[in-house]
Amino acid sequence: MAKIPMNKIVEMDGDEMARVLWSMVKQELLEPYVELNTEYYDLAMKARDDADDQNTVAAGEAIKKYHVGVKCATITANRQRVEEFDLKKMWPSPNGTIRGILDGTVFRTPILTSRVKPYIPTWVKPITIARHAYGDVYQAVEYRIEEPGRAELVFTPANGGEPMRTTVYEFKGPGILQSMHNRDDSILSFARSCFEFALSVKRDLWFSAKDTISKQYDQNFKLLFQNVYDEEYAARFEEAGIQYFYALIDDAAARILRSEGGLVWALKNYDGDVMSDLVSTAFGSLGMMTSCLVSPDGNFEYEAAHGTITRHYRLYQQGKSTSTNPVAILFAWTGALRKRGELDGNAPLCEFADRLERATLDTIEAGIMTRDLSSICPDPDVTTVDTLPFLRAVRERLENA
Ligand code: NAP
Ligand code: MG
């Protein structure tokens, strides 16, 4: 059978067990069927150290050029890793660097099968969390107050205009004080990334904050989202048959708990931090969570949400076969291939991505799965397999489909 041709995407290789899964997935399920056309960047820890991390920067720039990238999990250096790899310095997180270059937002979405039940039984469709990753309490200024005194909020215009000054509180005794900020340009980028992502997965977008209490701060988020929607996205949403709406955070939390899922939930920094861990845990295994970085101007980077799975890699280094779940990595690839296909009108590539995802889910539905899933699957008719036999079972289904 002729291999499917495609235009270029950016491929970023990574570290440890994720790197092992990466090449297995390519060898078993991609290269036999697709004329893989990638601009390859090796972002393994040692390669980043050798290149003074300029390969990470180059990969981020390449995503801007080709608009689609797929990334393997990489080690984020810490003191222990500096010693392990004898690094020149403690390089920053590649994901942070690439997010900075693309000005992107991360969207995490679970992959669902009927074999693994979410903790919330009504959630039959995925819930994607989009977290604004700038400002608020994460860039706050805080004081511990030890004595009576007046706390004030002062803004001094750079052009020498009259300062704004408000009393926050007259302290009679010890207490605490905090001030935080956000920027319109960051909120606008976040909003555009959310609208782009919702369009790309054709799901409703919710944005939640607490504008009834925070009449300037949260209200500003709400208004900017609404403006961007009205001016730039309303027509495209209508055409795609999806909706945008704003809901108060407490109301939204209650409604989503009772919902069947199937939406994208955009949240401010702190709310997103809390809800992304809550929602991903409720859906089950890290090996089934995908992650997509979307820039406001429509560049897409696909990844598995998990890391390099160091514990499994140590076993692999001892020559042992492991039952590590390759599904999130596989879906990062199918996500990237489908997006490439959509952007280029390459229908066979999109269909291949769909068929490969179907074959993967059918394999799990048939009871063949890796240990992370079988250990939380209550059914008796389940076979636990190692990674390679799992991929081969997927391949068999793909070829027989
Ligand atoms: P991790 O790699 O996500 O693994 C944590 C644990 O989760 C594993 O030990 C394993 O549990 C389970 N797990 C994760 N993915 C799995 C899969 N596909 N199949 C089966 N089980 C899976 O997190 P970590 O061990 O904390 O981090 C390891 C390295 O990854 C660190 O150096 C960190 O910097 C890096 N990291 C990178 C990224 C990224 O590039 N996006 C993200 C997070 C972490 P059991 O041990 O119980 O089997
Ligand atoms: Mg968190």
XYZ file of C-alpha atoms and ligand atoms in Angstrom:
450
model
C 0.000 0.000 0.000
C 1.342 3.468 -0.891
C 2.321 5.593 2.064
C 0.331 8.774 2.707
C 2.305 11.906 1.803
C 2.267 14.962 4.043
C 3.740 18.433 4.462
C 6.286 19.153 7.145
C 5.632 19.231 10.886
C 8.092 19.907 13.701
C 9.174 16.826 15.655
C 10.792 17.283 19.078
C 12.320 14.166 20.564
C 12.786 13.860 24.307
C 14.053 11.796 27.208
C 13.967 8.453 29.007
C 10.931 6.142 28.694
C 8.965 8.694 26.686
C 11.760 8.657 24.103
C 11.620 4.862 23.955
C 7.836 4.955 23.415
C 8.301 7.712 20.842
C 10.434 5.576 18.536
C 8.273 2.468 19.090
C 5.140 4.381 18.070
C 6.843 5.777 14.964
C 8.259 2.424 13.944
C 5.164 0.314 14.567
C 2.295 2.609 13.681
C 3.410 5.648 11.689
C 6.349 4.939 9.385
C 4.725 1.903 7.722
C 1.728 4.015 6.635
C 2.773 7.661 6.363
C 5.629 9.292 4.444
C 6.595 11.022 7.697
C 7.889 14.480 6.878
C 9.293 16.152 9.963
C 11.842 18.778 10.862
C 13.557 16.906 13.683
C 14.869 18.530 16.858
C 16.494 16.397 19.500
C 15.547 18.000 22.824
C 17.045 15.255 25.002
C 18.696 16.665 28.116
C 22.254 16.117 26.883
C 21.488 17.517 23.417
C 20.026 20.682 24.981
C 23.142 21.037 27.117
C 25.422 20.616 24.078
C 23.433 23.238 22.130
C 23.196 25.653 25.069
C 19.413 25.157 24.772
C 19.380 26.943 21.394
C 17.813 23.810 19.840
C 14.755 24.380 22.045
C 14.490 27.966 20.829
C 14.931 26.822 17.218
C 12.175 24.225 17.658
C 9.795 26.883 18.997
C 10.599 29.143 16.039
C 10.060 26.224 13.646
C 6.552 25.665 15.040
C 5.780 29.273 14.106
C 6.938 28.499 10.573
C 5.111 25.181 10.035
C 2.208 25.830 12.464
C 2.183 22.222 13.739
C 4.558 20.433 16.095
C 4.647 17.237 18.128
C 6.780 16.964 21.244
C 8.043 14.104 23.376
C 8.318 14.606 27.137
C 11.624 16.093 28.223
C 13.468 16.251 31.529
C 13.205 19.571 33.301
C 16.617 20.106 34.839
C 16.902 20.306 38.607
C 19.933 19.994 40.875
C 19.859 16.206 40.721
C 19.716 16.199 36.902
C 22.597 18.685 36.674
C 24.713 16.099 38.480
C 23.323 13.100 36.600
C 24.096 14.631 33.171
C 27.012 16.853 34.224
C 25.127 19.856 32.784
C 26.718 23.259 32.125
C 23.799 24.840 33.935
C 20.251 24.228 35.135
C 18.485 24.828 31.802
C 14.902 26.093 31.935
C 11.923 23.861 31.188
C 11.670 23.348 27.382
C 7.886 23.589 27.651
C 8.242 26.975 29.337
C 10.645 28.175 26.642
C 8.400 27.034 23.788
C 5.298 28.469 25.485
C 7.124 31.783 25.787
C 8.008 31.790 22.075
C 4.494 30.870 20.943
C 2.712 32.941 23.625
C 0.530 29.868 23.972
C -2.019 28.316 26.291
C -1.972 24.652 27.313
C -5.139 22.564 26.872
C -5.313 19.195 28.634
C -7.842 16.645 27.430
C -8.418 13.063 28.638
C -8.788 10.146 26.204
C -11.878 8.174 27.220
C -12.701 4.498 26.943
C -15.646 2.629 28.419
C -13.146 0.355 30.221
C -12.047 3.059 32.632
C -14.873 4.813 34.443
C -14.372 8.423 35.481
C -14.986 9.167 39.155
C -17.913 11.298 38.024
C -20.159 8.732 36.328
C -22.043 11.303 34.221
C -18.840 12.466 32.484
C -19.022 10.518 29.242
C -17.280 13.135 27.091
C -13.900 14.753 27.752
C -13.547 18.011 29.653
C -10.624 20.144 28.527
C -9.140 22.610 30.991
C -7.471 25.770 29.705
C -5.467 27.594 32.327
C -4.287 31.172 31.915
C -0.616 30.883 32.810
C 0.178 34.505 33.654
C -0.252 36.827 36.614
C -2.754 36.901 39.476
C -1.535 35.293 42.692
C 1.444 33.687 40.864
C 3.007 37.123 40.333
C 1.578 38.746 43.444
C 3.338 41.040 45.903
C 2.656 40.141 49.533
C 3.442 41.571 52.941
C 3.107 40.184 56.397
C 1.917 43.131 58.511
C 3.141 43.184 62.106
C 1.811 46.500 63.454
C -1.068 48.961 63.060
C -0.970 51.098 59.916
C -2.658 51.989 56.626
C -2.396 49.754 53.553
C -2.824 51.653 50.272
C -2.987 50.730 46.599
C -1.125 53.352 44.544
C -0.721 53.607 40.779
C 1.716 56.219 39.473
C 1.312 57.050 35.756
C 4.599 56.938 33.836
C 3.765 60.214 32.062
C 3.645 62.161 35.314
C -0.161 62.314 35.639
C -1.974 62.359 38.966
C -1.482 59.043 40.902
C -4.461 56.846 41.795
C -4.519 56.043 45.498
C -6.991 54.023 47.567
C -6.939 52.811 51.132
C -7.093 49.024 51.150
C -7.348 48.627 54.917
C -6.515 50.369 58.190
C -4.688 47.690 60.173
C -5.257 47.826 63.941
C -2.976 44.843 64.496
C -1.051 42.080 62.665
C -2.356 40.702 59.373
C -1.536 40.038 55.741
C -1.651 42.048 52.548
C -1.486 41.111 48.871
C -1.531 42.887 45.542
C -1.787 41.295 42.129
C -2.015 42.305 38.503
C -2.710 41.099 35.014
C -2.226 42.558 31.536
C -4.759 43.061 28.756
C -2.369 41.702 26.105
C -1.886 38.478 28.065
C -5.625 38.034 28.652
C -6.356 38.717 24.967
C -3.787 36.119 23.874
C -5.297 33.632 26.291
C -8.805 34.331 25.005
C -7.757 33.943 21.347
C -5.945 30.661 22.093
C -9.114 29.383 23.788
C -11.354 30.341 20.866
C -8.874 28.777 18.397
C -8.719 25.541 20.381
C -12.510 25.282 20.812
C -12.894 25.704 17.039
C -10.241 23.098 16.376
C -11.997 20.447 18.517
C -15.514 21.754 17.738
C -16.603 21.921 21.365
C -18.344 24.648 23.364
C -16.114 27.049 25.268
C -16.926 28.205 28.787
C -15.059 30.938 30.586
C -15.580 31.404 34.306
C -14.534 34.018 36.835
C -16.136 35.948 39.691
C -17.044 39.306 38.152
C -19.914 39.897 40.584
C -17.386 40.229 43.408
C -14.342 41.435 41.477
C -15.947 44.320 39.618
C -12.764 45.548 37.929
C -10.348 42.625 37.889
C -12.505 39.646 36.942
C -14.888 41.917 35.067
C -11.949 42.866 32.822
C -11.376 39.192 31.923
C -15.061 38.738 31.176
C -15.262 41.837 28.948
C -12.096 41.048 27.002
C -13.286 37.495 26.308
C -16.663 38.831 25.163
C -15.071 41.497 22.910
C -12.761 39.000 21.231
C -15.660 36.636 20.736
C -18.018 39.247 19.280
C -15.430 40.833 17.005
C -13.344 37.883 15.858
C -15.013 34.533 16.503
C -18.837 34.751 16.668
C -19.290 33.949 12.965
C -16.812 31.062 12.976
C -18.410 29.579 16.124
C -21.853 29.747 14.547
C -20.555 28.078 11.420
C -18.949 25.307 13.504
C -22.167 24.858 15.500
C -20.518 25.583 18.844
C -21.148 28.180 21.540
C -19.182 30.456 23.807
C -20.550 31.443 27.168
C -19.482 33.059 30.378
C -20.632 31.614 33.708
C -19.751 32.573 37.267
C -17.081 30.203 38.560
C -19.203 28.645 41.331
C -22.209 28.227 39.041
C -19.987 26.718 36.320
C -18.366 24.272 38.763
C -21.787 23.018 39.861
C -23.084 22.757 36.287
C -19.998 20.958 34.994
C -20.152 18.416 37.806
C -23.670 17.514 36.682
C -22.874 17.681 32.965
C -21.930 14.890 30.554
C -18.661 16.706 29.737
C -17.715 17.555 26.186
C -16.590 21.142 26.664
C -13.553 23.366 26.967
C -13.374 25.227 30.282
C -11.166 28.309 30.327
C -10.060 29.516 33.731
C -7.914 32.126 35.392
C -4.520 31.059 36.655
C -5.423 29.808 40.137
C -8.784 28.313 39.208
C -7.098 26.489 36.315
C -4.343 25.170 38.571
C -6.896 23.622 40.938
C -9.389 22.407 38.336
C -6.826 20.836 35.975
C -5.580 18.480 38.701
C -9.112 17.771 39.873
C -10.469 17.018 36.402
C -7.470 14.962 35.231
C -7.600 12.796 38.364
C -11.322 12.284 37.921
C -10.725 10.840 34.443
C -8.143 8.217 35.480
C -4.621 7.636 34.157
C -1.872 10.093 33.195
C -1.072 7.751 30.325
C -4.423 8.767 28.799
C -4.093 12.551 29.046
C -3.146 14.650 26.029
C -1.929 18.180 26.005
C -2.028 20.776 23.278
C -0.286 24.148 23.265
C -2.163 26.671 21.112
C -0.903 30.133 20.246
C -3.293 33.064 19.724
C -2.359 33.173 16.023
C -3.142 29.482 15.518
C 0.030 27.396 15.950
C -0.474 23.960 17.511
C 1.957 21.810 19.494
C 0.779 18.343 20.583
C 2.161 16.404 23.537
C 1.339 13.749 26.099
C 0.601 15.333 29.481
C 2.835 12.882 31.345
C 6.582 13.225 31.827
C 9.491 10.990 30.878
C 8.319 8.165 33.242
C 11.708 7.775 34.915
C 10.694 4.811 37.095
C 9.837 2.702 34.032
C 12.995 3.867 32.238
C 15.188 2.529 35.059
C 13.595 -0.900 34.515
C 14.075 -0.580 30.743
C 17.769 0.251 31.325
C 18.061 -3.038 33.223
C 16.839 -4.793 30.083
C 13.341 -5.359 31.444
C 10.246 -5.009 29.311
C 7.688 -2.601 30.788
C 3.953 -2.157 30.512
C 4.085 1.587 29.864
C 1.084 3.202 28.229
C 1.928 4.726 24.811
C -1.591 6.052 24.111
C -1.069 9.716 25.041
C 2.095 9.826 22.894
C 0.278 8.105 20.050
C -2.572 10.629 20.287
C -0.080 13.502 20.293
C 1.064 12.214 16.896
C -2.454 11.651 15.548
C -3.422 15.133 16.775
C -0.490 16.670 14.907
C -1.088 14.638 11.736
C -4.809 15.475 11.717
C -4.069 19.184 12.209
C -1.511 19.057 9.359
C -4.152 17.354 7.222
C -6.803 19.947 8.116
C -4.528 22.894 7.335
C -3.523 21.425 3.968
C -6.801 19.792 2.927
C -5.005 16.412 3.079
C -8.033 14.163 3.698
C -6.144 10.815 3.619
C -3.882 12.047 6.431
C -6.886 13.080 8.568
C -8.564 9.747 7.883
C -5.423 7.878 8.868
C -5.279 9.769 12.175
C -8.938 8.901 12.831
C -8.438 5.220 11.946
C -5.342 4.910 14.132
C -7.132 6.456 17.127
C -10.114 4.172 16.505
C -7.856 1.091 16.334
C -6.177 2.130 19.604
C -9.463 2.609 21.442
C -10.880 -0.627 19.969
C -7.859 -2.504 21.301
C -8.516 -1.203 24.810
C -12.254 -1.852 24.454
C -11.373 -5.437 23.493
C -9.656 -5.766 26.896
C -6.019 -5.481 25.786
C -4.288 -2.767 27.776
C -1.203 -1.693 29.689
C -0.933 -2.097 33.448
C -1.859 1.484 34.410
C -5.293 0.866 32.837
C -5.864 -2.767 33.786
C -5.142 -1.866 37.415
C -8.102 0.535 37.443
C -10.382 -1.471 35.135
C -12.896 -3.483 37.150
C -13.753 -5.982 34.358
C -12.569 -9.619 34.639
C -11.946 -10.126 30.882
C -8.833 -7.974 30.673
C -5.333 -8.868 29.465
C -2.389 -6.819 30.719
C 0.305 -6.482 28.073
C 3.679 -4.777 27.739
C 4.083 -1.742 25.505
C 5.262 -3.460 22.322
C 2.581 -6.200 22.289
C 0.017 -3.443 22.886
C 1.258 -1.497 19.854
C 1.255 -4.694 17.776
C -2.360 -5.373 18.811
C -3.260 -1.862 17.662
C -1.460 -2.474 14.379
C -3.369 -5.674 13.794
C -6.650 -3.816 14.262
C -5.493 -0.980 12.037
C -4.635 -3.393 9.231
C -7.861 -5.376 9.569
C -10.077 -2.289 9.732
P 5.842 11.192 34.991
O 6.932 10.966 34.027
O 4.576 11.731 34.436
O 5.550 9.822 35.755
C 4.966 9.735 37.040
C 4.300 8.386 37.232
O 3.054 8.386 36.557
C 5.067 7.205 36.641
O 6.051 6.746 37.521
C 3.942 6.229 36.407
O 3.473 5.651 37.621
C 2.825 7.126 35.944
N 2.821 7.326 34.478
C 3.022 8.480 33.799
N 2.887 8.283 32.487
C 2.615 6.974 32.327
C 2.394 6.142 31.189
N 2.420 6.664 29.943
N 2.149 4.831 31.374
C 2.128 4.312 32.605
N 2.319 5.032 33.716
C 2.569 6.362 33.583
O 6.319 12.229 36.121
P 7.678 12.265 36.966
O 8.189 10.896 37.191
O 7.364 13.138 38.098
O 8.693 13.045 36.038
C 9.744 12.405 35.306
C 10.459 13.451 34.457
O 9.552 13.977 33.505
C 10.996 14.623 35.239
O 12.367 14.828 34.906
C 10.174 15.814 34.786
O 10.945 16.973 34.668
C 9.692 15.385 33.433
N 8.377 15.932 33.015
C 8.284 16.387 31.745
C 7.077 16.843 31.261
C 7.006 17.318 29.850
O 7.990 17.342 29.137
N 5.852 17.693 29.394
C 5.945 16.808 32.068
C 6.057 16.317 33.389
C 7.285 15.866 33.834
P 4.034 4.264 38.256
O 5.454 4.541 38.623
O 3.126 4.076 39.423
O 3.908 3.190 37.220
Mg -1.401 22.125 40.059
